[in-house]
Amino acid sequence: MNKKTQLIHGGHTTDDYTGAVTTPIYQTSTYMQDGIGDLRQGYEYSRSANPTRASLESVIAELEQGNYGFAFGSGMAAITAVIMLLDEGDHLLINSDVYGGTYRALTKVFTRYGIKVDFIDTTHADQIEQHITPQTKMLYIETPSNPLLRVTDIKAAVDIANRNNLISVVDNTFMTPYFQNPLAIGVDIVLHSATKYICGHSDVVAGLVATKRDDLAERIGFIQNSTGGVLGPQDSYLLIRGIKTLGLRMDQIQRNTLAIIEMLQNHVAVNNVFHPSIASHLNHEIHENQSSGHTGVVAFEVADIDKAKEVIKKSQYFTLAESLGAVESLISVPALMTHASIPKDVREKEGIADGLIRLSVGIEDTEDLVQDLQQALDVVK
């Protein structure tokens, strides 16, 4: 089945009661029982299960080529549930240029509960191997990473994780199941901030998790129900709707992104451009082999923070906002926004300069976006 067809039909079912083509919104907190413990379709309480959420969970499981899906109230809630698979004293390896919210949760929350974390360069497989200890239980990677879009070889990482009996996790937010399927490469758990591309319209905050493994699914499901960070039925419905146009949106976003990159690489005000589509980008060929397309997130450097602010001020179609993956194009300065929770010395060590600008390219007309960004850069050249 072609991916565009799968996005429309994969995991989706018509309503058994009415035959409704779209998934109904079951806006209820509880369900009538025909007798004590005699449940209808297994539904008892909406924190434990809800038909609208269950439909979404079925969809993401199929799209990610998994057997189980879980929907959470935010991307961070999904990440938190996955990290909660670890016990006190366990050791986690994660890429060093990770999303600021993930960094904050790991360093400010989970370390208080005895989970040890090392932030490492996962773009080189030998670096992963060197940091494994007897206490290491999980390998967590973003690929491409946020915001410098560094690429990790998923297959190499999985092989290392399997040899050392580690749970392997990939944050697939930037790529979506339309362009990359980590579970098919052997990863144990894939997760998304579904707020981003999967929703695609800047109107939902959500997180998704998928896995093939029965044992991990049982544990994640228990954590989801016990801690209660579930996604509501209205937001579940909006994600189901958003998924149906994911392929159309990602194709247009990719076209726009590649055109913008070409302009950026030739503009005198731009010092560096970061994107896996660029042939000189570290692990470019690996990215081409493990994915079928490109994210709409692009990062580039101008001289300093003042120049970055001027570019943002002059742009007409790139909205200054955090988040990414929406139909409208967004622009941000990671050092002051999405990655501000990371100490300045750590940011600079990772190459996140104050003059770094991150774009989330939308689905607007290609030429409009290119011309808009070019005129904004012309002011600071």
PDB file of N, CA and C in Angstrom, residues 283-320:
ATOM      1  N   ASN A 283      26.915  12.513   7.795  1.00  0.00           N
ATOM      2  CA  ASN A 283      26.037  11.341   7.681  1.00  0.00           C
ATOM      3  C   ASN A 283      24.882  11.556   6.690  1.00  0.00           C
ATOM      4  N   HIS A 284      25.131  12.415   5.701  1.00  0.00           N
ATOM      5  CA  HIS A 284      24.117  12.664   4.667  1.00  0.00           C
ATOM      6  C   HIS A 284      23.674  11.371   3.992  1.00  0.00           C
ATOM      7  N   GLU A 285      24.627  10.539   3.597  1.00  0.00           N
ATOM      8  CA  GLU A 285      24.288   9.301   2.890  1.00  0.00           C
ATOM      9  C   GLU A 285      23.529   8.337   3.792  1.00  0.00           C
ATOM     10  N   ILE A 286      23.888   8.302   5.058  1.00  0.00           N
ATOM     11  CA  ILE A 286      23.160   7.453   6.005  1.00  0.00           C
ATOM     12  C   ILE A 286      21.705   7.895   6.083  1.00  0.00           C
ATOM     13  N   HIS A 287      21.496   9.192   6.169  1.00  0.00           N
ATOM     14  CA  HIS A 287      20.129   9.715   6.227  1.00  0.00           C
ATOM     15  C   HIS A 287      19.348   9.340   4.966  1.00  0.00           C
ATOM     16  N   GLU A 288      19.992   9.448   3.815  1.00  0.00           N
ATOM     17  CA  GLU A 288      19.324   9.095   2.564  1.00  0.00           C
ATOM     18  C   GLU A 288      18.910   7.631   2.554  1.00  0.00           C
ATOM     19  N   ASN A 289      19.723   6.773   3.166  1.00  0.00           N
ATOM     20  CA  ASN A 289      19.445   5.336   3.169  1.00  0.00           C
ATOM     21  C   ASN A 289      18.364   4.936   4.165  1.00  0.00           C
ATOM     22  N   GLN A 290      18.246   5.667   5.271  1.00  0.00           N
ATOM     23  CA  GLN A 290      17.303   5.247   6.306  1.00  0.00           C
ATOM     24  C   GLN A 290      15.990   6.035   6.281  1.00  0.00           C
ATOM     25  N   SER A 291      15.849   6.926   5.308  1.00  0.00           N
ATOM     26  CA  SER A 291      14.617   7.698   5.190  1.00  0.00           C
ATOM     27  C   SER A 291      14.260   7.864   3.719  1.00  0.00           C
ATOM     28  N   SER A 292      13.043   8.327   3.473  1.00  0.00           N
ATOM     29  CA  SER A 292      12.588   8.504   2.089  1.00  0.00           C
ATOM     30  C   SER A 292      12.323   9.960   1.743  1.00  0.00           C
ATOM     31  N   GLY A 293      12.688  10.874   2.636  1.00  0.00           N
ATOM     32  CA  GLY A 293      12.446  12.287   2.371  1.00  0.00           C
ATOM     33  C   GLY A 293      13.117  13.151   3.407  1.00  0.00           C
ATOM     34  N   HIS A 294      12.716  14.417   3.447  1.00  0.00           N
ATOM     35  CA  HIS A 294      13.407  15.382   4.297  1.00  0.00           C
ATOM     36  C   HIS A 294      12.449  16.206   5.149  1.00  0.00           C
ATOM     37  N   THR A 295      12.893  16.486   6.347  1.00  0.00           N
ATOM     38  CA  THR A 295      12.147  17.341   7.259  1.00  0.00           C
ATOM     39  C   THR A 295      12.121  18.783   6.759  1.00  0.00           C
ATOM     40  N   GLY A 296      11.132  19.524   7.234  1.00  0.00           N
ATOM     41  CA  GLY A 296      11.032  20.935   6.901  1.00  0.00           C
ATOM     42  C   GLY A 296      11.714  21.842   7.902  1.00  0.00           C
ATOM     43  N   VAL A 297      12.469  21.257   8.824  1.00  0.00           N
ATOM     44  CA  VAL A 297      13.237  22.056   9.779  1.00  0.00           C
ATOM     45  C   VAL A 297      14.613  22.335   9.187  1.00  0.00           C
ATOM     46  N   VAL A 298      14.980  23.594   9.141  1.00  0.00           N
ATOM     47  CA  VAL A 298      16.281  24.035   8.627  1.00  0.00           C
ATOM     48  C   VAL A 298      16.889  24.980   9.653  1.00  0.00           C
ATOM     49  N   ALA A 299      18.183  24.839   9.891  1.00  0.00           N
ATOM     50  CA  ALA A 299      18.877  25.787  10.764  1.00  0.00           C
ATOM     51  C   ALA A 299      19.989  26.462   9.975  1.00  0.00           C
ATOM     52  N   PHE A 300      20.201  27.740  10.244  1.00  0.00           N
ATOM     53  CA  PHE A 300      21.309  28.443   9.597  1.00  0.00           C
ATOM     54  C   PHE A 300      21.832  29.528  10.531  1.00  0.00           C
ATOM     55  N   GLU A 301      23.085  29.899  10.317  1.00  0.00           N
ATOM     56  CA  GLU A 301      23.740  30.888  11.171  1.00  0.00           C
ATOM     57  C   GLU A 301      23.927  32.211  10.443  1.00  0.00           C
ATOM     58  N   VAL A 302      23.625  33.279  11.154  1.00  0.00           N
ATOM     59  CA  VAL A 302      24.042  34.615  10.735  1.00  0.00           C
ATOM     60  C   VAL A 302      25.082  35.101  11.747  1.00  0.00           C
ATOM     61  N   ALA A 303      25.597  36.295  11.561  1.00  0.00           N
ATOM     62  CA  ALA A 303      26.773  36.738  12.318  1.00  0.00           C
ATOM     63  C   ALA A 303      26.579  36.733  13.828  1.00  0.00           C
ATOM     64  N   ASP A 304      25.431  37.201  14.307  1.00  0.00           N
ATOM     65  CA  ASP A 304      25.238  37.304  15.754  1.00  0.00           C
ATOM     66  C   ASP A 304      23.751  37.411  16.070  1.00  0.00           C
ATOM     67  N   ILE A 305      23.453  37.522  17.347  1.00  0.00           N
ATOM     68  CA  ILE A 305      22.062  37.547  17.784  1.00  0.00           C
ATOM     69  C   ILE A 305      21.322  38.770  17.264  1.00  0.00           C
ATOM     70  N   ASP A 306      22.002  39.902  17.155  1.00  0.00           N
ATOM     71  CA  ASP A 306      21.344  41.110  16.643  1.00  0.00           C
ATOM     72  C   ASP A 306      20.936  40.940  15.185  1.00  0.00           C
ATOM     73  N   LYS A 307      21.803  40.315  14.403  1.00  0.00           N
ATOM     74  CA  LYS A 307      21.471  40.045  12.998  1.00  0.00           C
ATOM     75  C   LYS A 307      20.292  39.064  12.920  1.00  0.00           C
ATOM     76  N   ALA A 308      20.295  38.072  13.800  1.00  0.00           N
ATOM     77  CA  ALA A 308      19.199  37.104  13.815  1.00  0.00           C
ATOM     78  C   ALA A 308      17.875  37.796  14.123  1.00  0.00           C
ATOM     79  N   LYS A 309      17.885  38.684  15.093  1.00  0.00           N
ATOM     80  CA  LYS A 309      16.665  39.420  15.444  1.00  0.00           C
ATOM     81  C   LYS A 309      16.182  40.286  14.286  1.00  0.00           C
ATOM     82  N   GLU A 310      17.123  40.859  13.535  1.00  0.00           N
ATOM     83  CA  GLU A 310      16.758  41.711  12.409  1.00  0.00           C
ATOM     84  C   GLU A 310      16.109  40.897  11.290  1.00  0.00           C
ATOM     85  N   VAL A 311      16.659  39.708  11.031  1.00  0.00           N
ATOM     86  CA  VAL A 311      16.063  38.826  10.018  1.00  0.00           C
ATOM     87  C   VAL A 311      14.625  38.498  10.397  1.00  0.00           C
ATOM     88  N   ILE A 312      14.425  38.151  11.649  1.00  0.00           N
ATOM     89  CA  ILE A 312      13.086  37.802  12.124  1.00  0.00           C
ATOM     90  C   ILE A 312      12.136  38.991  11.982  1.00  0.00           C
ATOM     91  N   LYS A 313      12.623  40.166  12.319  1.00  0.00           N
ATOM     92  CA  LYS A 313      11.796  41.373  12.248  1.00  0.00           C
ATOM     93  C   LYS A 313      11.371  41.689  10.820  1.00  0.00           C
ATOM     94  N   LYS A 314      12.255  41.447   9.861  1.00  0.00           N
ATOM     95  CA  LYS A 314      11.980  41.808   8.469  1.00  0.00           C
ATOM     96  C   LYS A 314      11.141  40.765   7.731  1.00  0.00           C
ATOM     97  N   SER A 315      11.104  39.551   8.240  1.00  0.00           N
ATOM     98  CA  SER A 315      10.338  38.505   7.554  1.00  0.00           C
ATOM     99  C   SER A 315       8.839  38.766   7.666  1.00  0.00           C
ATOM    100  N   GLN A 316       8.122  38.490   6.586  1.00  0.00           N
ATOM    101  CA  GLN A 316       6.679  38.698   6.560  1.00  0.00           C
ATOM    102  C   GLN A 316       5.891  37.403   6.746  1.00  0.00           C
ATOM    103  N   TYR A 317       6.407  36.297   6.216  1.00  0.00           N
ATOM    104  CA  TYR A 317       5.642  35.053   6.193  1.00  0.00           C
ATOM    105  C   TYR A 317       6.118  34.012   7.205  1.00  0.00           C
ATOM    106  N   PHE A 318       7.267  34.253   7.841  1.00  0.00           N
ATOM    107  CA  PHE A 318       7.754  33.347   8.876  1.00  0.00           C
ATOM    108  C   PHE A 318       7.380  33.928  10.238  1.00  0.00           C
ATOM    109  N   THR A 319       6.464  33.277  10.919  1.00  0.00           N
ATOM    110  CA  THR A 319       5.966  33.767  12.201  1.00  0.00           C
ATOM    111  C   THR A 319       6.941  33.429  13.323  1.00  0.00           C
ATOM    112  N   LEU A 320       7.269  34.418  14.145  1.00  0.00           N
ATOM    113  CA  LEU A 320       8.139  34.182  15.293  1.00  0.00           C
ATOM    114  C   LEU A 320       7.365  33.384  16.337  1.00  0.00           C
TER     115      LEU A 320
END
